[in-house]
Coordinates of C-alpha atoms and ligand atoms in Angstrom, one line a residue:
X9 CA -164.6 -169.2 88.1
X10 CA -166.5 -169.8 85.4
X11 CA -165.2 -168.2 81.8
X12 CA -167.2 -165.7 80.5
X13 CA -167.0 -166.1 76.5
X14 CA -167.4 -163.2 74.4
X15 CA -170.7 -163.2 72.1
X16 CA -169.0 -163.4 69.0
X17 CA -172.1 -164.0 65.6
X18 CA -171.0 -166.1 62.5
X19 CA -171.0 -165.3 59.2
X20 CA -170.1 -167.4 55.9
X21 CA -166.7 -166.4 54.5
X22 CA -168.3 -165.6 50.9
X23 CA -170.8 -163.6 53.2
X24 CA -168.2 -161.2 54.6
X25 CA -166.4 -161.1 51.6
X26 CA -169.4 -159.8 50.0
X27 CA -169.7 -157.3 52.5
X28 CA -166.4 -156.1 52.6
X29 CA -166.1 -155.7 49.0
X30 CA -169.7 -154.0 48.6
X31 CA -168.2 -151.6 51.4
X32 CA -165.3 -151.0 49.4
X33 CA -166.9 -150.0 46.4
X34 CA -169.5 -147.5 48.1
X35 CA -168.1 -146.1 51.1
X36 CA -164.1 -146.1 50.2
X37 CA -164.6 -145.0 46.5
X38 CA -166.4 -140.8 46.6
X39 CA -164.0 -139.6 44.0
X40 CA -164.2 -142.3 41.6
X41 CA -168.1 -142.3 41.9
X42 CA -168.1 -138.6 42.0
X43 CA -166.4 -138.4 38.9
X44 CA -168.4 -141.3 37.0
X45 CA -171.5 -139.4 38.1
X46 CA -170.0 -136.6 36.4
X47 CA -168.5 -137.8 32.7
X48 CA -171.4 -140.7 32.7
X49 CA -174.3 -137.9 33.6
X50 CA -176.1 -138.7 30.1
X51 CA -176.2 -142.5 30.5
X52 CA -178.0 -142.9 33.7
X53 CA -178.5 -146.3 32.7
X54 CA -175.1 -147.1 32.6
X55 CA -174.3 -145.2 35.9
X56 CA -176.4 -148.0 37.5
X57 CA -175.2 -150.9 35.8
X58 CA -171.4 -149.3 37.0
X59 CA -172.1 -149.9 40.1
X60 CA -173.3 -153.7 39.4
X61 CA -170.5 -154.5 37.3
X62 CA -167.6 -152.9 40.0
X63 CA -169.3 -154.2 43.0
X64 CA -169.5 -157.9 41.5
X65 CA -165.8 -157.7 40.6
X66 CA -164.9 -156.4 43.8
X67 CA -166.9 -159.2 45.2
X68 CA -165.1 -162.0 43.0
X69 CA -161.6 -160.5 44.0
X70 CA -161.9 -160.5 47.8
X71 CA -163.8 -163.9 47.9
X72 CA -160.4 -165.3 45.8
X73 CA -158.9 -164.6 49.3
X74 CA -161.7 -166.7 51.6
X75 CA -159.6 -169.4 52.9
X76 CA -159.2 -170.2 56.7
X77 CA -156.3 -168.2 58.5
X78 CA -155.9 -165.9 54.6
X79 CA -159.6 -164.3 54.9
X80 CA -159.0 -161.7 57.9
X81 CA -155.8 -160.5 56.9
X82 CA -156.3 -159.9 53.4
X83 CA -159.6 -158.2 54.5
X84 CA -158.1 -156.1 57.1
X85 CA -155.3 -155.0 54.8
X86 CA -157.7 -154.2 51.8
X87 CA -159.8 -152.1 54.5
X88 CA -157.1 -149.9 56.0
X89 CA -155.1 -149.6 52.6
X90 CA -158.2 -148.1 50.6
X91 CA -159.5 -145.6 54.0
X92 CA -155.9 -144.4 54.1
X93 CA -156.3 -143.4 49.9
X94 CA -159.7 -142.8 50.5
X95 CA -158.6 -140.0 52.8
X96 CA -155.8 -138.6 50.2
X97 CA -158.3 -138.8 47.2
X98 CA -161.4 -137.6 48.8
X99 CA -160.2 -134.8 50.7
X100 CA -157.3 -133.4 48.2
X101 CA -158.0 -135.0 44.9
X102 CA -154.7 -136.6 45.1
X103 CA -154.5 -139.8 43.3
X104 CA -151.8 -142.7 44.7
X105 CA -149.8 -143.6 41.8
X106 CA -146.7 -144.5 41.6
X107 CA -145.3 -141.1 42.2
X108 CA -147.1 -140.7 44.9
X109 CA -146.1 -143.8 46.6
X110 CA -142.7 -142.5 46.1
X111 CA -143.4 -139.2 48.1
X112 CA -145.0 -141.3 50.6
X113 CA -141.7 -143.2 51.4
X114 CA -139.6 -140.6 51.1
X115 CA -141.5 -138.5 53.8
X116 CA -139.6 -136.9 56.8
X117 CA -141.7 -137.6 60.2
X118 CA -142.5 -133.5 60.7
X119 CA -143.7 -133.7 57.0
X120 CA -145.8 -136.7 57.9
X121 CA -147.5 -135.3 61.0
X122 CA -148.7 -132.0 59.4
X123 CA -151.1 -134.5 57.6
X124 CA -152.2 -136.7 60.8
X125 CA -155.4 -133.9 61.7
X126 CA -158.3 -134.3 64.1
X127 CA -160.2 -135.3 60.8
X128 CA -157.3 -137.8 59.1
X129 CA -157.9 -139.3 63.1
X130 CA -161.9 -139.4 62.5
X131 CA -161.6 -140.7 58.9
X132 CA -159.8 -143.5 60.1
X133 CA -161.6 -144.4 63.0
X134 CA -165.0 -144.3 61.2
X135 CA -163.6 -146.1 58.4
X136 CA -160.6 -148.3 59.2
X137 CA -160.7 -148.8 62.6
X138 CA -164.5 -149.7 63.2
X139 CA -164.4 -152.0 60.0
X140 CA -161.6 -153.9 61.0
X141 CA -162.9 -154.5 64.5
X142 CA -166.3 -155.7 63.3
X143 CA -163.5 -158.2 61.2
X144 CA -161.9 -159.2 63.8
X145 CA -164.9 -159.8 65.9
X146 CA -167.3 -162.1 64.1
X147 CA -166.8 -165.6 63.7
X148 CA -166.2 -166.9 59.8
X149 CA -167.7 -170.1 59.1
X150 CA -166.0 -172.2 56.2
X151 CA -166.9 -174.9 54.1
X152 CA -164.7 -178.4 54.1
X153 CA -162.0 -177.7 51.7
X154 CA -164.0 -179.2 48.6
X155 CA -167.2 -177.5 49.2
X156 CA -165.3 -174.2 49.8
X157 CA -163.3 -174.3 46.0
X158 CA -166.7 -175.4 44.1
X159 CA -168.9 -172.5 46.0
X160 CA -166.1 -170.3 45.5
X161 CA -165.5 -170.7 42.0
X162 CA -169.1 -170.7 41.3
X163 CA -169.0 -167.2 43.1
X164 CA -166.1 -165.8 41.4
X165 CA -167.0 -167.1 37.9
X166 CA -170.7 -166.0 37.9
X167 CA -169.5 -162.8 39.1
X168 CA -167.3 -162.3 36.4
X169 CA -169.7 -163.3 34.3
X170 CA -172.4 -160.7 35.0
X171 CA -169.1 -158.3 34.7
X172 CA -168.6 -158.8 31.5
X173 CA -172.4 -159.0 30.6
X174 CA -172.6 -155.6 31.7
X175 CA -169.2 -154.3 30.5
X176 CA -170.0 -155.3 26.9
X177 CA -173.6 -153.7 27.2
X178 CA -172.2 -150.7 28.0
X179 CA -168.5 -150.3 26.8
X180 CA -169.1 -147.7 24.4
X181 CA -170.2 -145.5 27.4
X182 CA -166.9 -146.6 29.8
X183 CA -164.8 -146.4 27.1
X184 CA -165.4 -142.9 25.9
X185 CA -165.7 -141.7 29.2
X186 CA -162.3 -143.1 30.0
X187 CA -160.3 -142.2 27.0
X188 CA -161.4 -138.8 27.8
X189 CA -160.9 -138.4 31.4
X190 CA -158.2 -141.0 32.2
X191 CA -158.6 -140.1 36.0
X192 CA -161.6 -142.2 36.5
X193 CA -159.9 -145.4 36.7
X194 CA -156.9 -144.0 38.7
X195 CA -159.5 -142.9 41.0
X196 CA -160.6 -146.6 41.8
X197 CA -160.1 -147.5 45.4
X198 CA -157.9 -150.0 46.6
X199 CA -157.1 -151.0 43.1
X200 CA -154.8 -148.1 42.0
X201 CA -153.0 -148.0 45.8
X202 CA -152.6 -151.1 45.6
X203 CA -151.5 -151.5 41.5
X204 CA -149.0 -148.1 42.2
X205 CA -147.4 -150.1 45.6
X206 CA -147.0 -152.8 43.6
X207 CA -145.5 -151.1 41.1
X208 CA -143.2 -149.0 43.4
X209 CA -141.3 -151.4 45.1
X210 CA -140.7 -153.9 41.4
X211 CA -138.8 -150.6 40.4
X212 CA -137.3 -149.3 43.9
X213 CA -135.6 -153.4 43.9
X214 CA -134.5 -153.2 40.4
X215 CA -133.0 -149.5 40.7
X216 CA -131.2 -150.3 44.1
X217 CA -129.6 -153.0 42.1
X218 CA -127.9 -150.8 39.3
X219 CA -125.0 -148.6 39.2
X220 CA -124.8 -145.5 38.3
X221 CA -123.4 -144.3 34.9
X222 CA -120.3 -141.3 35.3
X223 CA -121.5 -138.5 33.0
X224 CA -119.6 -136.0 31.9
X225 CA -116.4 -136.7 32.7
X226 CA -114.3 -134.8 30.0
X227 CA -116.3 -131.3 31.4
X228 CA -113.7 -128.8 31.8
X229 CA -114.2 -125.2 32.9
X230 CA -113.1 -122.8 30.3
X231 CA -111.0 -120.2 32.3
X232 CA -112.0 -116.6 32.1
X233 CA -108.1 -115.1 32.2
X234 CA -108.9 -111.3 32.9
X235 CA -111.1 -112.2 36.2
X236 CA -109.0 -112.3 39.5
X237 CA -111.5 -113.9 41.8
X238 CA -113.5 -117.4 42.2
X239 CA -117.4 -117.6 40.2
X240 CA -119.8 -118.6 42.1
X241 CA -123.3 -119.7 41.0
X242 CA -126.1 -120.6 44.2
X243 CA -129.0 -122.7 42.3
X244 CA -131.9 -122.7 45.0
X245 CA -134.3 -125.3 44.6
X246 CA -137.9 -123.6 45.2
X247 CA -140.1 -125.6 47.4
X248 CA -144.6 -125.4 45.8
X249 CA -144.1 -122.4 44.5
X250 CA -146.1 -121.9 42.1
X251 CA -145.7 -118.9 39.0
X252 CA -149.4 -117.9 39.4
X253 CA -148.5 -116.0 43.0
X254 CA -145.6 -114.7 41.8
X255 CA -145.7 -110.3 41.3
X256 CA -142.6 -110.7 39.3
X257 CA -145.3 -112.6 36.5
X258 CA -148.5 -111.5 36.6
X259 CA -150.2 -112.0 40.5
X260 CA -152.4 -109.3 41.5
X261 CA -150.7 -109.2 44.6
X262 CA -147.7 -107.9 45.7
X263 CA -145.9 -111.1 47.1
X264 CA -142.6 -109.9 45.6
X265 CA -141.5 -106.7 46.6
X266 CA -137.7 -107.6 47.4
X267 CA -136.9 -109.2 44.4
X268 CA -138.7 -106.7 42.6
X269 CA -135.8 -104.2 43.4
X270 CA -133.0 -106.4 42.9
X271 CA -132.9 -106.3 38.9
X272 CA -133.6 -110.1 38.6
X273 CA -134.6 -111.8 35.0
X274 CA -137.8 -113.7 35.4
X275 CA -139.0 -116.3 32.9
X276 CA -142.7 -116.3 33.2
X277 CA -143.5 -119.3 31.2
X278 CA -142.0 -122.0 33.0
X279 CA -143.5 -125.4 33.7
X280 CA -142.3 -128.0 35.6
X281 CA -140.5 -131.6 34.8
X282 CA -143.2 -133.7 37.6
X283 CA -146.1 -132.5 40.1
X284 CA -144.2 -133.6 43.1
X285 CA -140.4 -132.9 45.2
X286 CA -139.7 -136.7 44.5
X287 CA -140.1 -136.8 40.2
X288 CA -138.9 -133.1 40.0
X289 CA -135.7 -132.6 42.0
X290 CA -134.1 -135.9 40.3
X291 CA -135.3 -134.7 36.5
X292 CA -133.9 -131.3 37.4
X293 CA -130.4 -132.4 37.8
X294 CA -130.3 -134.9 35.6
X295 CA -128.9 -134.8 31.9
X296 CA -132.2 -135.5 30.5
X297 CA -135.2 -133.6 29.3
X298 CA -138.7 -134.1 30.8
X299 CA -139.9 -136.3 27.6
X300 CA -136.8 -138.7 28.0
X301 CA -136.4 -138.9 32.0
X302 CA -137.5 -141.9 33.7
X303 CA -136.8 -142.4 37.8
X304 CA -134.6 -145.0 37.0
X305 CA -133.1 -143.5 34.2
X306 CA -132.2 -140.3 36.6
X307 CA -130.9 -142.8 39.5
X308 CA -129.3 -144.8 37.2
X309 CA -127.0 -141.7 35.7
X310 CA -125.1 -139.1 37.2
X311 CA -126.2 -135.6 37.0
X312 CA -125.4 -131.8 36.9
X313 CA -123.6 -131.8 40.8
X314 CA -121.0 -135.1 39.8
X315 CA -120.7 -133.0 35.9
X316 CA -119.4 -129.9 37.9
X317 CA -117.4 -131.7 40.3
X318 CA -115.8 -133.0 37.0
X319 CA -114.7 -129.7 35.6
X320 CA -112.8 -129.2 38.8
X321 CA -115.9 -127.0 40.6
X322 CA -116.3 -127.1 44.1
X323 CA -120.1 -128.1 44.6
X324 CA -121.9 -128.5 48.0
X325 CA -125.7 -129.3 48.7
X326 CA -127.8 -127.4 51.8
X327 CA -130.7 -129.0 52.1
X328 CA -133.8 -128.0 54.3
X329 CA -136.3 -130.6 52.5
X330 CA -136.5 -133.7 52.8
X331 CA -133.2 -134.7 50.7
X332 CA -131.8 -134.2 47.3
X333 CA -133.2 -137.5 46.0
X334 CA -129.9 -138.5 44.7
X335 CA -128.9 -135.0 43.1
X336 CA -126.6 -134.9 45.8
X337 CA -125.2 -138.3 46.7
X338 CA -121.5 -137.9 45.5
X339 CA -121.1 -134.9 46.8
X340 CA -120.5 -132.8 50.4
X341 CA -123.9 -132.6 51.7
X342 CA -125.3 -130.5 54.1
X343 CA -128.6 -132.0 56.2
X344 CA -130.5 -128.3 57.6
X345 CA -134.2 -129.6 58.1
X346 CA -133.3 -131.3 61.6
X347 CA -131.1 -128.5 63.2
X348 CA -132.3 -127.3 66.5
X349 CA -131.4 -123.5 66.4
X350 CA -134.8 -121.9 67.8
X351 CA -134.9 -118.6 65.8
X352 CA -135.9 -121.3 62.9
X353 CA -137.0 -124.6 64.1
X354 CA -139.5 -125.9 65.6
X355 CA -141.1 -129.5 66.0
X356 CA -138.5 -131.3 63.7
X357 CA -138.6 -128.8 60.7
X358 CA -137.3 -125.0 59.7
X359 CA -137.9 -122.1 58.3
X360 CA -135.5 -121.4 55.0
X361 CA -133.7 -118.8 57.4
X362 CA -132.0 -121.5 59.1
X363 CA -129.7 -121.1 55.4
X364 CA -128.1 -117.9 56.5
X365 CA -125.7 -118.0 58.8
X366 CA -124.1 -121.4 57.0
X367 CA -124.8 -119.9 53.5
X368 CA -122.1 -116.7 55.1
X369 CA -119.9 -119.5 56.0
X370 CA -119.6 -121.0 53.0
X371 CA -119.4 -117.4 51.0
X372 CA -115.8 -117.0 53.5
X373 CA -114.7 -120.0 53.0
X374 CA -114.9 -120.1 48.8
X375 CA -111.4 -120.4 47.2
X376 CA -112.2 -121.7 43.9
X377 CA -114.7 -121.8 41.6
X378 CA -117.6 -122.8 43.4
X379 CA -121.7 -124.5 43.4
X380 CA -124.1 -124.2 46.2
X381 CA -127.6 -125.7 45.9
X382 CA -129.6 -124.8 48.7
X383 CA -133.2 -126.8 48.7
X384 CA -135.2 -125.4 50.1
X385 CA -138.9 -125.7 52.5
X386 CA -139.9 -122.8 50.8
X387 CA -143.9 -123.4 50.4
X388 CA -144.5 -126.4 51.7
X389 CA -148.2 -127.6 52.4
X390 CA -150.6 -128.3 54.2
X391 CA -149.1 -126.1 57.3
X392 CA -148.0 -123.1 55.0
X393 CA -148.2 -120.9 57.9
X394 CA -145.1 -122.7 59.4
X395 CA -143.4 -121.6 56.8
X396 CA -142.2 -117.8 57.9
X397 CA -142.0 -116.1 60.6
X398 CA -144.8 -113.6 62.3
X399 CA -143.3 -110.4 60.2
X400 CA -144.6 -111.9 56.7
X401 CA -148.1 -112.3 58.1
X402 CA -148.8 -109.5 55.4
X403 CA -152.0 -111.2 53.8
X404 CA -154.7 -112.0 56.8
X405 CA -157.1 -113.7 57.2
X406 CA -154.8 -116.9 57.1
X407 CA -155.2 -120.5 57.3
X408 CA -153.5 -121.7 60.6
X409 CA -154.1 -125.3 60.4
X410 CA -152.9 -127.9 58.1
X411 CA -156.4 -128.8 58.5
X412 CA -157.2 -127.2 55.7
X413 CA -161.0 -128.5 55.5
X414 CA -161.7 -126.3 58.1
X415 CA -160.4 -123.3 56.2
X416 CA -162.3 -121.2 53.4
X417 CA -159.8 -120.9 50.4
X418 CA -159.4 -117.4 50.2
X419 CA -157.0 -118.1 54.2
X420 CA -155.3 -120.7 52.5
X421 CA -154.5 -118.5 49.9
X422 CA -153.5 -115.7 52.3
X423 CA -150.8 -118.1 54.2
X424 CA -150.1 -119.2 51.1
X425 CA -148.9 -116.1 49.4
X426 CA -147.3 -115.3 52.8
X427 CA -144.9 -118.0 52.2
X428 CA -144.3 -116.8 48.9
X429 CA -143.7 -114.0 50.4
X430 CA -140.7 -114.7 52.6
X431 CA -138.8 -116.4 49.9
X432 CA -139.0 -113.7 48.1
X433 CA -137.1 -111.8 51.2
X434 CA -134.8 -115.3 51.2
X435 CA -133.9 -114.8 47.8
X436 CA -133.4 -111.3 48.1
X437 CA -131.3 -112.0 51.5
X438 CA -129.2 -114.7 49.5
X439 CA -128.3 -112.3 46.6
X440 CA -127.8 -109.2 49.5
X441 CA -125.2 -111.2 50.9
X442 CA -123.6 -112.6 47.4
X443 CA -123.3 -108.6 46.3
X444 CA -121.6 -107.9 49.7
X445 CA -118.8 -110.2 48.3
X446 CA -118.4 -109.1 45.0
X447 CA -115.0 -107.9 45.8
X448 CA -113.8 -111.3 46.6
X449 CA -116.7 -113.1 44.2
X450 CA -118.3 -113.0 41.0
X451 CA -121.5 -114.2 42.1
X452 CA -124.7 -115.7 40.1
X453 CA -128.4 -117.3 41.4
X454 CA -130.7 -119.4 39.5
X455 CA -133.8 -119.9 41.2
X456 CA -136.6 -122.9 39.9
X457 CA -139.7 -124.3 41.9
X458 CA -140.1 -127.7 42.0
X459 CA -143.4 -128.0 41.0
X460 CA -146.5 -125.7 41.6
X461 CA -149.7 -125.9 44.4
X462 CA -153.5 -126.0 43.6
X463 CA -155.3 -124.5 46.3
X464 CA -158.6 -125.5 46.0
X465 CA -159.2 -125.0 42.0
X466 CA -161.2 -127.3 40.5
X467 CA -161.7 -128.9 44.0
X468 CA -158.4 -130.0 44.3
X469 CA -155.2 -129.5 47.1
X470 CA -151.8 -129.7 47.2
X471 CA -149.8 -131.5 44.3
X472 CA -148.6 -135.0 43.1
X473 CA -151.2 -135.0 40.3
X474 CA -150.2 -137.8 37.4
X475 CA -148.2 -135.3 34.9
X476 CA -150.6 -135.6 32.0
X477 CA -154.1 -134.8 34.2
X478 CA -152.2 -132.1 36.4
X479 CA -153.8 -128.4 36.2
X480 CA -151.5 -126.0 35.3
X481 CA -151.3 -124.3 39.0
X482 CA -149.0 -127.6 39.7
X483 CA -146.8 -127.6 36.7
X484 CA -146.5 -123.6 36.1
X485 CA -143.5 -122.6 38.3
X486 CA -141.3 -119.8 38.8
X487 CA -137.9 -119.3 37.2
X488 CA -135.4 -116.9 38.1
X489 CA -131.8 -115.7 37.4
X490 CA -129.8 -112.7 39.3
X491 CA -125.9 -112.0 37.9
X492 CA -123.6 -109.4 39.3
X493 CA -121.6 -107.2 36.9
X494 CA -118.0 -109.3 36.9
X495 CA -120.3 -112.8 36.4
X496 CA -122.2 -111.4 33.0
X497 CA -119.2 -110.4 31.8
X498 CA -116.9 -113.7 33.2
X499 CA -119.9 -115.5 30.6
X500 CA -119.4 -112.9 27.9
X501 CA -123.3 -112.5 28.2
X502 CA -125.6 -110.1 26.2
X503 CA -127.7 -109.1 29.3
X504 CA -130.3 -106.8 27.3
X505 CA -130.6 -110.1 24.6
X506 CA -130.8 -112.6 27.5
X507 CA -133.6 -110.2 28.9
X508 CA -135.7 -109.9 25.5
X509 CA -136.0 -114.0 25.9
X510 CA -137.0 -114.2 28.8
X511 CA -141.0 -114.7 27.5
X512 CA -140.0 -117.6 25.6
X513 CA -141.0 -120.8 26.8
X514 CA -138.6 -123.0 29.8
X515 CA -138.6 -125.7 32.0
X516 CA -136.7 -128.1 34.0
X517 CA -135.1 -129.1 30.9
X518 CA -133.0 -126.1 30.5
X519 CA -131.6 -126.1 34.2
X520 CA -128.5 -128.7 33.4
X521 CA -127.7 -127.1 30.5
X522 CA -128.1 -123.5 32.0
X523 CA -125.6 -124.1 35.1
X524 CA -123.2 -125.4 32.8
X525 CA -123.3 -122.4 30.9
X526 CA -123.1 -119.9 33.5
X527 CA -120.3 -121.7 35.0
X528 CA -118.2 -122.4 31.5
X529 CA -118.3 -126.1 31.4
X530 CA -117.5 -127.5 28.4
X531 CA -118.1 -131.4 27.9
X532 CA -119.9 -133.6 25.5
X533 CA -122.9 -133.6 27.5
X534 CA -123.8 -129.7 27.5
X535 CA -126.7 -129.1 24.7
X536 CA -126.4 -125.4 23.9
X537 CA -129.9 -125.4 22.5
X538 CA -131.4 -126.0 26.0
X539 CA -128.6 -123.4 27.6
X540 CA -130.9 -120.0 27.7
X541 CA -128.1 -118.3 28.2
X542 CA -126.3 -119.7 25.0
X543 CA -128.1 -117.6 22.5
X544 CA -126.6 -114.7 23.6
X545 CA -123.0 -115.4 24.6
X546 CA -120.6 -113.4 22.6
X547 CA -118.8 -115.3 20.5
X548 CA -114.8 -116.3 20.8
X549 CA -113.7 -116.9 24.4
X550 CA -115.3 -116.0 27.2
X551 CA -113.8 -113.0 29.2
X552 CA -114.6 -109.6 30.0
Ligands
ZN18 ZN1 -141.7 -130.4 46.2

């Protein structure tokens, strides 16, 4: 039998690498257009010549690549890396940096699938899939080796050359525009995925090379004689909750009626060390304020868990997240977010109830001095409606996809704020069950968000924002403090002062500092001034 051979057309390598890179710039690049049609709006003119000067520099980049067997690949991988961003940035305004990257590889599975929707599949087809078939398909027709390098040279150079032509006619336009809204570049598709990648894995290699620093380890606890039973201090690590839906500030809303009645501090005007789980949780329990942390500095450095553990506390880590991203890895650690138990879990992730039951184990089993962090899922996007059970469906309509394209805001909102709900019953529930000890313990809990959520304000979704362009709904986040009777007094603390200070301002930066104090470390590392407890200690020795 004769072979049937598939029709397959040809096309010049410099061709499809024209093609590909004009497709690039105008199908795979909405935001960054979107927003150059936007700051640029006065200079038509040099909207236009924009899209000249980026197309022919997208043009000279991919043709570098037009060799035999190195065209296709490169080509594929430039496709599917900048529809995948191209998905992320045009549907939630999130822009892959470095950060973001970091999230990205840090991901749990049952995180991962909440964003694989019917449209994520659609994107991806239309623009990854067909592309790279129609690649794979036609037949590329090179040069001989000499002719290839002169014709693509003379490519490349005369499209850097009209490039620069045009980015000297108009850099007074691009460059005020940029220096003013610094997103516009990060916004430019495959370049910044690519870049922040890059970027990524140079730092990942160096910072799995180093060791970590101890820190802290003259911290002693300073013993409070006239107290006949073990402190305890829970920290729990809020999960996208953001200070804006929070009663206890200034929401509309009711989404804290439980915490309401507990007589909890609440420090309104709290923002956040990063925009995402990855940046934040680190900074958090690390030594150093938000304007001095670096990652590597905080993997590089031990941090508030290995200080305690120091002074002689015991200190364990629940987590139900996706990890303590090295907060916890010296210490007993406790993985919740792939248990089975059906009251809570389902499809490879739980609800923050699945705490309880190990959080009363723990509370029986304390014998000393003792810190529990318990990280939490708390409000986790895009599937906030996994997030608690049917009984907190207080605020309806709500969003019940992680879809959430095909939701108007006002349902996101609504499952939203009942997620915020239920940890305000989980942080209620935690501090029921500390009081129900307070014969046996003097008990403490310090709650802080990660970061914050936008819901659809100023067209964006979610969180992971670059620090400096974030909107406040990702940096503002809640702060919280409940102490029983026997703990205030075990840190000779002026409740009524510490509750006249609440309004001033906190972040991140004071969380370190502020476990130390509650639980009477003393070591070189502890900076009263970021302590917001130290300003109204009693002085002389600690006791009741
Ligand atoms: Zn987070």
């Amino acid at each position: 039998m004769k072979k049937q051979s598939i029709y397959r057309p040809s096309i010049g390598s410099v061709s499809l690498s024209a093609i590909t890179g004009l497709y690039l710039v105008l199908f795979l690049n909405r935001t960054f257009w979107g927003k150059v049609h936007a700051n640029l709006a006065a200079a038509p003119i040099a909207v236009a010549a924009l899209y000249l000067a980026i197309s022919v520099l997208f043009i000279a980049f991919v043709t570098a690549f037009s060799a035999k067997y190195v065209i296709k690949p490169v080509l594929i991988f430039l496709v599917l890396a900048a529809s995948l961003a191209a998905w992320f940035t045009d549907s939630f305004g999130v822009l892959v940096d470095p950060d973001m990257i970091r999230n990205a590889m840090e991901t749990t599975p049952a995180e991962a699938n909440h964003l694989i929707t019917p449209g994520f599949f659609l994107h991806i087809v239309l623009f990854s899939a067909i592309p790279t078939a129609l690649i794979l398909w036609v037949r590329v027709v090179h040069r001989p080796i000499l002719k290839k390098l002169l014709w693509n040279s003379v490519t490349i150079i005369g499209c850097l050359l009209i490039f620069g032509a045009v980015a000297g006619a108009y850099s007074k336009d691009y460059a005020a525009a940029i220096r003013q809204h610094r997103d516009i570049v990060k916004s430019l598709n495959p370049v910044t995925p690519i870049v922040s990648a890059t970027r990524y894995f140079v730092q990942a290699g160096k910072e799995a090379r180093s060791v970590v620093r101890p820190v802290g380890t003259d911290a002693k606890v300073v013993p409070v004689m006239s107290l006949n039973k073990p402190r305890v201090t829970i920290i729990v690590a809020g999960e996208t909750a953001r200070a804006m839906n929070f009663s206890l500030g200034d929401y509309g809303r009711n989404t804290n009626p439980e915490l309401q009645k507990r007589n909890v501090l609440y420090f309104p005007h709290t923002t956040s060390c990063g925009t995402a789980t990855a940046t934040s949780i680190p900074c958090m329990f690390s030594p150093f304020t938000r304007a001095s942390y670096t990652h590597a500095k905080g993997s590089q450095n031990e941090g508030l868990m290995d200080v305690l553990a120091h002074a002689g506390i015991d200190v364990t880590w629940f987590d139900n997240n996706t990890g303590s991203k090295g907060a916890a890895a010296r210490i007993p650690y406790v993985d919740l977010a792939n248990s089975t138990d059906p009251r809570f879990c389902r499809n490879g992730e739980c609800q923050d109830g699945i705490f309880l039951d190990r959080l009363d184990d723990w509370l029986n089993g304390v014998s000393k001095d003792s810190v529990l962090v318990l990280h939490q899922i708390g409000s986790h996007g895009p599937a906030y409606h996994l997030r608690y059970p049917k009984e907190f469906r207080k605020f309806t309509p709500e969003c019940e996809t992680a879809e959430l394209s095909n939701c108007k805001d006002n349902e996101i909102v609504n499952a939203y704020d009942n997620s915020i709900l239920y940890t305000d019953h989980f942080l209620s529930t935690v501090i029921d069950r500390l009081k129900a000890r307070s014969d046996k313990i003097a008990a403490g809990l310090i709650y802080m968000s990660d970061h914050g959520e936008s819901l659809g304000e100023k067209g964006l979704y979610l969180h992971g924002a670059p620090y400096f362009l974030a909107p406040e709904e990702q940096k503002h986040v809640p702060f919280l403090l409940w102490l029983d009777p026997d703990f205030t007094a075990s840190m000779a603390l002026d409740k009524a002062c510490l509750a006249q200070s609440t309004n001033d301002p906190t972040s991140h930066d004071n969380l370190f500092h502020s476990v130390l104090g509650m639980m009477n470390v003393v070591t070189s590392v502890y900076e009263p001034k970021l302590d917001v407890f130290a300003g109204c200690k009693r002085a002389g020795p600690p006791g009741p």
